Amino acid sequence: MLRRRPLRRFAVSLLFVVVGGGLWHLQERELRDSLVWMGVPEWQEPSLTGFHRVLRNDGFLVGWSDLRVNPLWASYRLQAVESPESGPRPAFRRDWRTLWPIGTNHYAGSGFDRGHLAPNYAIAAVHGRDAQHDTFYMSNMTPQRPDLNRRLWQRLEEVVMDHFVPRFGAVQVITGPIFPERFLDNVLNRVGFVEIPEAFYKIIVVPGERPRALAFVMPQGVRGDESLGDYLVSIDAIEARTGLDFFPRLPESAAKVLEGRVDTRGWGLEEVANRPGRFE
DNA sequence: TTTGATGT
């Protein structure tokens, strides 16, 4: 009798681990699903450069690559709010989850900005103060040239929050960096530990029965005053350059329609494509 | 400052 007790104790412990772990997993999946549309992005084929782990933040998810020392994507939902406000700008923050020592001065003197993926203003306005703080994690930053970050990219983010969100009521955004095709060609092109992307993508989806999407790719070397329309691409084109599958749960037939072409009808892009930036 | 870096 006494001899069987350790075994029983082990069985009970195992039960707790399995049930508890299962519950945790379910809850985690639910939380993730609430922050993405049609599934968490996946890599199309197993590869070192595609590997990422998901960092969950307040209001947004980040796919973190320990190899590129970059966020490969950030995903968040924006819905219309009565009076969008962001409050004062928080300080940048080290993120210990990255393991890599990326302090807030990591980009100093490099000629690159600490460019947000999940944006400060829109996340703050929609998801509140705690979420805003999370956008200042260094794990949400990637090296961006100032003329892109402060001008063309800023204009795009402004159009998303001030034009698309009110127009459609809610949108899902996925955004991230694009690296040269061959990993080794760019492996030493870094700010400290952080690999420097050659371009950035942003995908905006209006969820619904018949979802619509608009997608952009913007290279580092812009002036900043270009028309947003010059950078329209299909989602397929972005998947080809990143190796990611952005909406793994979207049925194939729907994906073909949504991802295969550029369709600007109904977005009113021409009204805002040349809107000047805020800081020029 | 709806983006940031720089310098004190």
PDB file of C-alpha atoms in Angstrom, chain A residues 12-253:
ATOM      1  CA  VAL A  12      -2.019  13.203  -9.766  1.00  0.00           C
ATOM      2  CA  SER A  13       0.807  15.616 -10.553  1.00  0.00           C
ATOM      3  CA  LEU A  14       0.794  14.539 -14.155  1.00  0.00           C
ATOM      4  CA  LEU A  15      -2.946  15.073 -14.311  1.00  0.00           C
ATOM      5  CA  PHE A  16      -2.502  18.596 -12.994  1.00  0.00           C
ATOM      6  CA  VAL A  17       0.205  19.349 -15.516  1.00  0.00           C
ATOM      7  CA  VAL A  18      -1.789  18.017 -18.422  1.00  0.00           C
ATOM      8  CA  VAL A  19      -5.084  19.629 -17.472  1.00  0.00           C
ATOM      9  CA  GLY A  20      -3.493  22.850 -16.278  1.00  0.00           C
ATOM     10  CA  GLY A  21      -1.260  23.046 -19.317  1.00  0.00           C
ATOM     11  CA  GLY A  22      -4.180  22.336 -21.580  1.00  0.00           C
ATOM     12  CA  LEU A  23      -6.251  25.067 -19.991  1.00  0.00           C
ATOM     13  CA  TRP A  24      -3.365  27.503 -20.237  1.00  0.00           C
ATOM     14  CA  HIS A  25      -2.916  26.627 -23.867  1.00  0.00           C
ATOM     15  CA  LEU A  26      -6.588  27.135 -24.616  1.00  0.00           C
ATOM     16  CA  GLN A  27      -6.609  30.470 -22.853  1.00  0.00           C
ATOM     17  CA  GLU A  28      -3.446  31.601 -24.598  1.00  0.00           C
ATOM     18  CA  ARG A  29      -4.894  30.607 -27.956  1.00  0.00           C
ATOM     19  CA  GLU A  30      -8.067  32.524 -27.209  1.00  0.00           C
ATOM     20  CA  LEU A  31      -6.052  35.609 -26.322  1.00  0.00           C
ATOM     21  CA  ARG A  32      -3.984  35.332 -29.461  1.00  0.00           C
ATOM     22  CA  ASP A  33      -7.042  34.832 -31.618  1.00  0.00           C
ATOM     23  CA  SER A  34      -8.535  38.020 -30.241  1.00  0.00           C
ATOM     24  CA  LEU A  35      -5.505  39.947 -31.504  1.00  0.00           C
ATOM     25  CA  VAL A  36      -5.264  38.565 -35.035  1.00  0.00           C
ATOM     26  CA  TRP A  37      -7.532  37.834 -37.967  1.00  0.00           C
ATOM     27  CA  MET A  38      -7.710  34.322 -39.476  1.00  0.00           C
ATOM     28  CA  GLY A  39      -4.917  32.933 -37.361  1.00  0.00           C
ATOM     29  CA  VAL A  40      -1.455  33.849 -36.130  1.00  0.00           C
ATOM     30  CA  PRO A  41       1.004  34.305 -39.041  1.00  0.00           C
ATOM     31  CA  GLU A  42       3.019  31.194 -39.869  1.00  0.00           C
ATOM     32  CA  TRP A  43       6.078  30.563 -41.964  1.00  0.00           C
ATOM     33  CA  GLN A  44       5.255  28.855 -45.251  1.00  0.00           C
ATOM     34  CA  GLU A  45       8.107  26.388 -44.971  1.00  0.00           C
ATOM     35  CA  PRO A  46      10.201  25.538 -41.942  1.00  0.00           C
ATOM     36  CA  SER A  47      13.309  27.698 -42.075  1.00  0.00           C
ATOM     37  CA  LEU A  48      15.750  29.377 -39.754  1.00  0.00           C
ATOM     38  CA  THR A  49      15.028  32.850 -41.103  1.00  0.00           C
ATOM     39  CA  GLY A  50      11.281  32.377 -40.782  1.00  0.00           C
ATOM     40  CA  PHE A  51      11.403  31.151 -37.221  1.00  0.00           C
ATOM     41  CA  HIS A  52       9.748  33.429 -34.723  1.00  0.00           C
ATOM     42  CA  ARG A  53       8.121  33.214 -31.337  1.00  0.00           C
ATOM     43  CA  VAL A  54       5.051  35.160 -30.358  1.00  0.00           C
ATOM     44  CA  LEU A  55       5.303  37.926 -27.777  1.00  0.00           C
ATOM     45  CA  ARG A  56       1.910  38.862 -26.400  1.00  0.00           C
ATOM     46  CA  ASN A  57       1.409  42.489 -25.508  1.00  0.00           C
ATOM     47  CA  ASP A  58      -1.539  44.552 -24.376  1.00  0.00           C
ATOM     48  CA  GLY A  59      -3.455  45.214 -27.596  1.00  0.00           C
ATOM     49  CA  PHE A  60      -1.062  43.587 -30.068  1.00  0.00           C
ATOM     50  CA  LEU A  61       1.042  40.532 -30.878  1.00  0.00           C
ATOM     51  CA  VAL A  62       4.636  40.526 -32.095  1.00  0.00           C
ATOM     52  CA  GLY A  63       6.408  37.714 -33.945  1.00  0.00           C
ATOM     53  CA  TRP A  64       9.969  37.955 -32.643  1.00  0.00           C
ATOM     54  CA  SER A  65      12.961  36.545 -34.519  1.00  0.00           C
ATOM     55  CA  ASP A  66      16.006  35.703 -32.406  1.00  0.00           C
ATOM     56  CA  LEU A  67      18.009  35.256 -35.596  1.00  0.00           C
ATOM     57  CA  ARG A  68      17.319  38.629 -37.155  1.00  0.00           C
ATOM     58  CA  VAL A  69      16.875  40.230 -33.715  1.00  0.00           C
ATOM     59  CA  ASN A  70      13.819  41.929 -35.163  1.00  0.00           C
ATOM     60  CA  PRO A  71      10.081  41.729 -34.884  1.00  0.00           C
ATOM     61  CA  LEU A  72       9.021  39.986 -38.121  1.00  0.00           C
ATOM     62  CA  TRP A  73       5.429  41.135 -37.742  1.00  0.00           C
ATOM     63  CA  ALA A  74       3.083  42.970 -35.426  1.00  0.00           C
ATOM     64  CA  SER A  75      -0.661  42.366 -35.548  1.00  0.00           C
ATOM     65  CA  TYR A  76      -3.390  44.517 -34.019  1.00  0.00           C
ATOM     66  CA  ARG A  77      -6.997  45.538 -34.388  1.00  0.00           C
ATOM     67  CA  LEU A  78      -8.179  49.114 -34.544  1.00  0.00           C
ATOM     68  CA  GLN A  79     -11.758  50.128 -34.086  1.00  0.00           C
ATOM     69  CA  ALA A  80     -13.361  53.531 -34.284  1.00  0.00           C
ATOM     70  CA  VAL A  81     -13.399  55.442 -31.005  1.00  0.00           C
ATOM     71  CA  GLU A  82     -15.358  58.523 -30.018  1.00  0.00           C
ATOM     72  CA  SER A  83     -12.463  60.937 -29.536  1.00  0.00           C
ATOM     73  CA  PRO A  84      -9.040  59.414 -30.259  1.00  0.00           C
ATOM     74  CA  GLU A  85      -6.390  60.545 -27.794  1.00  0.00           C
ATOM     75  CA  SER A  86      -2.967  59.234 -26.902  1.00  0.00           C
ATOM     76  CA  GLY A  87      -1.747  61.144 -23.871  1.00  0.00           C
ATOM     77  CA  PRO A  88       1.942  61.918 -23.286  1.00  0.00           C
ATOM     78  CA  ARG A  89       4.599  59.887 -25.037  1.00  0.00           C
ATOM     79  CA  PRO A  90       6.121  57.175 -22.819  1.00  0.00           C
ATOM     80  CA  ALA A  91       9.849  56.382 -22.749  1.00  0.00           C
ATOM     81  CA  PHE A  92      11.313  53.522 -24.778  1.00  0.00           C
ATOM     82  CA  ARG A  93      11.749  50.304 -22.785  1.00  0.00           C
ATOM     83  CA  ARG A  94      14.058  47.358 -22.789  1.00  0.00           C
ATOM     84  CA  ASP A  95      12.211  44.050 -23.303  1.00  0.00           C
ATOM     85  CA  TRP A  96      13.786  41.167 -21.394  1.00  0.00           C
ATOM     86  CA  ARG A  97      11.783  38.612 -23.360  1.00  0.00           C
ATOM     87  CA  THR A  98      14.017  39.160 -26.382  1.00  0.00           C
ATOM     88  CA  LEU A  99      17.022  37.719 -24.501  1.00  0.00           C
ATOM     89  CA  TRP A 100      19.253  39.865 -26.728  1.00  0.00           C
ATOM     90  CA  PRO A 101      20.572  42.880 -24.821  1.00  0.00           C
ATOM     91  CA  ILE A 102      18.846  45.666 -26.722  1.00  0.00           C
ATOM     92  CA  GLY A 103      18.854  48.753 -24.551  1.00  0.00           C
ATOM     93  CA  THR A 104      16.995  51.909 -25.387  1.00  0.00           C
ATOM     94  CA  ASN A 105      20.196  53.528 -26.741  1.00  0.00           C
ATOM     95  CA  HIS A 106      20.973  50.617 -29.017  1.00  0.00           C
ATOM     96  CA  TYR A 107      20.364  52.639 -32.206  1.00  0.00           C
ATOM     97  CA  ALA A 108      22.226  55.765 -31.056  1.00  0.00           C
ATOM     98  CA  GLY A 109      24.409  57.346 -33.706  1.00  0.00           C
ATOM     99  CA  SER A 110      23.467  54.763 -36.311  1.00  0.00           C
ATOM    100  CA  GLY A 111      21.485  57.042 -38.590  1.00  0.00           C
ATOM    101  CA  PHE A 112      18.429  54.868 -38.043  1.00  0.00           C
ATOM    102  CA  ASP A 113      15.294  55.637 -36.073  1.00  0.00           C
ATOM    103  CA  ARG A 114      13.720  53.267 -33.585  1.00  0.00           C
ATOM    104  CA  GLY A 115      10.685  52.753 -35.779  1.00  0.00           C
ATOM    105  CA  HIS A 116       7.517  51.405 -34.188  1.00  0.00           C
ATOM    106  CA  LEU A 117       5.749  48.461 -35.804  1.00  0.00           C
ATOM    107  CA  ALA A 118       2.632  48.626 -33.625  1.00  0.00           C
ATOM    108  CA  PRO A 119       2.191  52.408 -33.620  1.00  0.00           C
ATOM    109  CA  ASN A 120       2.040  54.565 -30.509  1.00  0.00           C
ATOM    110  CA  TYR A 121      -0.863  56.800 -31.403  1.00  0.00           C
ATOM    111  CA  ALA A 122      -3.375  54.326 -32.859  1.00  0.00           C
ATOM    112  CA  ILE A 123      -2.759  51.660 -30.203  1.00  0.00           C
ATOM    113  CA  ALA A 124      -2.997  54.243 -27.424  1.00  0.00           C
ATOM    114  CA  ALA A 125      -6.194  55.746 -28.803  1.00  0.00           C
ATOM    115  CA  VAL A 126      -7.925  52.384 -29.230  1.00  0.00           C
ATOM    116  CA  HIS A 127      -6.418  50.140 -26.544  1.00  0.00           C
ATOM    117  CA  GLY A 128      -5.432  52.568 -23.798  1.00  0.00           C
ATOM    118  CA  ARG A 129      -2.476  53.587 -21.681  1.00  0.00           C
ATOM    119  CA  ASP A 130      -1.020  50.159 -20.820  1.00  0.00           C
ATOM    120  CA  ALA A 131      -1.086  49.083 -24.445  1.00  0.00           C
ATOM    121  CA  GLN A 132       0.591  52.348 -25.389  1.00  0.00           C
ATOM    122  CA  HIS A 133       3.446  51.590 -23.001  1.00  0.00           C
ATOM    123  CA  ASP A 134       3.912  48.195 -24.618  1.00  0.00           C
ATOM    124  CA  THR A 135       4.405  49.788 -28.044  1.00  0.00           C
ATOM    125  CA  PHE A 136       7.591  51.343 -26.647  1.00  0.00           C
ATOM    126  CA  TYR A 137       9.222  47.984 -25.998  1.00  0.00           C
ATOM    127  CA  MET A 138      12.438  47.642 -28.016  1.00  0.00           C
ATOM    128  CA  SER A 139      10.960  44.363 -29.279  1.00  0.00           C
ATOM    129  CA  ASN A 140       8.462  46.487 -31.215  1.00  0.00           C
ATOM    130  CA  MET A 141      11.233  48.515 -32.911  1.00  0.00           C
ATOM    131  CA  THR A 142      13.076  48.034 -36.147  1.00  0.00           C
ATOM    132  CA  PRO A 143      15.701  50.276 -37.810  1.00  0.00           C
ATOM    133  CA  GLN A 144      14.020  52.784 -40.118  1.00  0.00           C
ATOM    134  CA  ARG A 145      15.544  55.668 -42.028  1.00  0.00           C
ATOM    135  CA  PRO A 146      14.205  58.963 -40.681  1.00  0.00           C
ATOM    136  CA  ASP A 147      12.724  60.113 -44.004  1.00  0.00           C
ATOM    137  CA  LEU A 148      10.649  56.958 -44.097  1.00  0.00           C
ATOM    138  CA  ASN A 149       9.717  56.734 -40.408  1.00  0.00           C
ATOM    139  CA  ARG A 150       8.851  60.382 -39.837  1.00  0.00           C
ATOM    140  CA  ARG A 151       7.336  61.105 -43.214  1.00  0.00           C
ATOM    141  CA  LEU A 152       5.987  58.463 -45.619  1.00  0.00           C
ATOM    142  CA  TRP A 153       5.403  55.770 -42.959  1.00  0.00           C
ATOM    143  CA  GLN A 154       3.933  58.293 -40.525  1.00  0.00           C
ATOM    144  CA  ARG A 155       1.555  59.454 -43.271  1.00  0.00           C
ATOM    145  CA  LEU A 156       0.442  55.886 -43.877  1.00  0.00           C
ATOM    146  CA  GLU A 157      -0.207  55.279 -40.174  1.00  0.00           C
ATOM    147  CA  GLU A 158      -2.130  58.515 -39.949  1.00  0.00           C
ATOM    148  CA  VAL A 159      -4.294  57.517 -42.906  1.00  0.00           C
ATOM    149  CA  VAL A 160      -5.017  54.131 -41.321  1.00  0.00           C
ATOM    150  CA  MET A 161      -6.220  55.616 -38.011  1.00  0.00           C
ATOM    151  CA  ASP A 162      -7.820  58.833 -39.258  1.00  0.00           C
ATOM    152  CA  HIS A 163      -9.246  57.710 -42.590  1.00  0.00           C
ATOM    153  CA  PHE A 164      -9.661  53.926 -42.878  1.00  0.00           C
ATOM    154  CA  VAL A 165     -10.790  53.218 -39.311  1.00  0.00           C
ATOM    155  CA  PRO A 166     -13.627  55.781 -39.301  1.00  0.00           C
ATOM    156  CA  ARG A 167     -14.563  54.728 -42.824  1.00  0.00           C
ATOM    157  CA  PHE A 168     -14.937  51.024 -42.055  1.00  0.00           C
ATOM    158  CA  GLY A 169     -15.491  50.992 -38.285  1.00  0.00           C
ATOM    159  CA  ALA A 170     -12.715  48.462 -37.634  1.00  0.00           C
ATOM    160  CA  VAL A 171      -9.598  47.174 -39.378  1.00  0.00           C
ATOM    161  CA  GLN A 172      -6.953  44.535 -38.703  1.00  0.00           C
ATOM    162  CA  VAL A 173      -3.365  45.536 -39.409  1.00  0.00           C
ATOM    163  CA  ILE A 174      -0.263  43.430 -39.884  1.00  0.00           C
ATOM    164  CA  THR A 175       3.012  45.210 -40.392  1.00  0.00           C
ATOM    165  CA  GLY A 176       6.690  44.324 -40.435  1.00  0.00           C
ATOM    166  CA  PRO A 177      10.112  44.447 -42.078  1.00  0.00           C
ATOM    167  CA  ILE A 178      11.330  42.907 -45.318  1.00  0.00           C
ATOM    168  CA  PHE A 179      14.890  41.621 -45.648  1.00  0.00           C
ATOM    169  CA  PRO A 180      17.026  40.864 -48.715  1.00  0.00           C
ATOM    170  CA  GLU A 181      16.256  37.536 -50.318  1.00  0.00           C
ATOM    171  CA  ARG A 182      19.492  35.847 -49.281  1.00  0.00           C
ATOM    172  CA  PHE A 183      20.094  35.838 -45.538  1.00  0.00           C
ATOM    173  CA  LEU A 184      23.876  35.786 -45.809  1.00  0.00           C
ATOM    174  CA  ASP A 185      23.916  38.897 -48.022  1.00  0.00           C
ATOM    175  CA  ASN A 186      22.557  40.958 -45.157  1.00  0.00           C
ATOM    176  CA  VAL A 187      23.681  39.047 -42.097  1.00  0.00           C
ATOM    177  CA  LEU A 188      26.281  41.653 -41.095  1.00  0.00           C
ATOM    178  CA  ASN A 189      24.164  44.639 -42.034  1.00  0.00           C
ATOM    179  CA  ARG A 190      23.145  45.504 -38.493  1.00  0.00           C
ATOM    180  CA  VAL A 191      22.664  48.239 -35.956  1.00  0.00           C
ATOM    181  CA  GLY A 192      24.395  46.561 -33.054  1.00  0.00           C
ATOM    182  CA  PHE A 193      22.684  43.170 -32.942  1.00  0.00           C
ATOM    183  CA  VAL A 194      19.677  44.251 -34.959  1.00  0.00           C
ATOM    184  CA  GLU A 195      19.526  43.404 -38.665  1.00  0.00           C
ATOM    185  CA  ILE A 196      18.600  46.290 -40.951  1.00  0.00           C
ATOM    186  CA  PRO A 197      15.573  45.676 -43.204  1.00  0.00           C
ATOM    187  CA  GLU A 198      15.488  46.880 -46.799  1.00  0.00           C
ATOM    188  CA  ALA A 199      11.765  47.688 -46.752  1.00  0.00           C
ATOM    189  CA  PHE A 200       8.582  47.464 -44.694  1.00  0.00           C
ATOM    190  CA  TYR A 201       5.115  46.108 -45.375  1.00  0.00           C
ATOM    191  CA  LYS A 202       1.724  47.005 -43.992  1.00  0.00           C
ATOM    192  CA  ILE A 203      -1.449  45.018 -44.619  1.00  0.00           C
ATOM    193  CA  ILE A 204      -4.829  46.497 -43.696  1.00  0.00           C
ATOM    194  CA  VAL A 205      -7.828  44.159 -43.644  1.00  0.00           C
ATOM    195  CA  VAL A 206     -11.481  45.053 -43.222  1.00  0.00           C
ATOM    196  CA  PRO A 207     -12.930  41.870 -41.697  1.00  0.00           C
ATOM    197  CA  GLY A 208     -16.393  40.712 -42.610  1.00  0.00           C
ATOM    198  CA  GLU A 209     -18.465  38.495 -44.856  1.00  0.00           C
ATOM    199  CA  ARG A 210     -16.563  39.799 -47.833  1.00  0.00           C
ATOM    200  CA  PRO A 211     -13.275  40.995 -46.409  1.00  0.00           C
ATOM    201  CA  ARG A 212     -11.228  43.572 -48.222  1.00  0.00           C
ATOM    202  CA  ALA A 213      -7.568  44.347 -47.962  1.00  0.00           C
ATOM    203  CA  LEU A 214      -5.003  46.923 -48.956  1.00  0.00           C
ATOM    204  CA  ALA A 215      -1.265  46.315 -48.758  1.00  0.00           C
ATOM    205  CA  PHE A 216       1.851  48.447 -49.070  1.00  0.00           C
ATOM    206  CA  VAL A 217       5.605  47.912 -49.293  1.00  0.00           C
ATOM    207  CA  MET A 218       7.827  50.912 -48.663  1.00  0.00           C
ATOM    208  CA  PRO A 219      11.615  50.840 -49.073  1.00  0.00           C
ATOM    209  CA  GLN A 220      14.069  52.539 -46.691  1.00  0.00           C
ATOM    210  CA  GLY A 221      15.260  55.025 -49.297  1.00  0.00           C
ATOM    211  CA  VAL A 222      12.232  57.242 -49.830  1.00  0.00           C
ATOM    212  CA  ARG A 223      12.122  61.037 -49.721  1.00  0.00           C
ATOM    213  CA  GLY A 224       8.921  60.959 -47.737  1.00  0.00           C
ATOM    214  CA  ASP A 225       6.591  63.074 -49.885  1.00  0.00           C
ATOM    215  CA  GLU A 226       5.696  60.388 -52.409  1.00  0.00           C
ATOM    216  CA  SER A 227       2.123  59.343 -53.075  1.00  0.00           C
ATOM    217  CA  LEU A 228       1.004  56.411 -50.926  1.00  0.00           C
ATOM    218  CA  GLY A 229      -0.501  54.875 -54.052  1.00  0.00           C
ATOM    219  CA  ASP A 230       2.988  54.356 -55.496  1.00  0.00           C
ATOM    220  CA  TYR A 231       3.612  51.592 -52.933  1.00  0.00           C
ATOM    221  CA  LEU A 232       0.525  49.424 -53.328  1.00  0.00           C
ATOM    222  CA  VAL A 233       1.186  45.698 -53.701  1.00  0.00           C
ATOM    223  CA  SER A 234      -0.752  42.444 -53.388  1.00  0.00           C
ATOM    224  CA  ILE A 235      -0.575  40.391 -50.187  1.00  0.00           C
ATOM    225  CA  ASP A 236       0.821  37.550 -52.291  1.00  0.00           C
ATOM    226  CA  ALA A 237       3.773  39.753 -53.188  1.00  0.00           C
ATOM    227  CA  ILE A 238       4.500  40.366 -49.503  1.00  0.00           C
ATOM    228  CA  GLU A 239       4.188  36.682 -48.661  1.00  0.00           C
ATOM    229  CA  ALA A 240       6.658  35.922 -51.436  1.00  0.00           C
ATOM    230  CA  ARG A 241       9.202  38.363 -49.986  1.00  0.00           C
ATOM    231  CA  THR A 242       8.755  37.448 -46.310  1.00  0.00           C
ATOM    232  CA  GLY A 243       8.040  33.716 -46.459  1.00  0.00           C
ATOM    233  CA  LEU A 244       5.094  34.241 -44.104  1.00  0.00           C
ATOM    234  CA  ASP A 245       1.510  33.082 -44.433  1.00  0.00           C
ATOM    235  CA  PHE A 246      -0.384  35.947 -42.846  1.00  0.00           C
ATOM    236  CA  PHE A 247      -3.868  34.422 -42.655  1.00  0.00           C
ATOM    237  CA  PRO A 248      -3.394  30.667 -42.291  1.00  0.00           C
ATOM    238  CA  ARG A 249      -7.053  30.052 -41.414  1.00  0.00           C
ATOM    239  CA  LEU A 250      -8.453  31.910 -44.385  1.00  0.00           C
ATOM    240  CA  PRO A 251      -9.971  29.372 -46.811  1.00  0.00           C
ATOM    241  CA  GLU A 252      -8.030  28.932 -50.037  1.00  0.00           C
ATOM    242  CA  SER A 253     -10.761  30.297 -52.295  1.00  0.00           C
TER     243      SER A 253
END
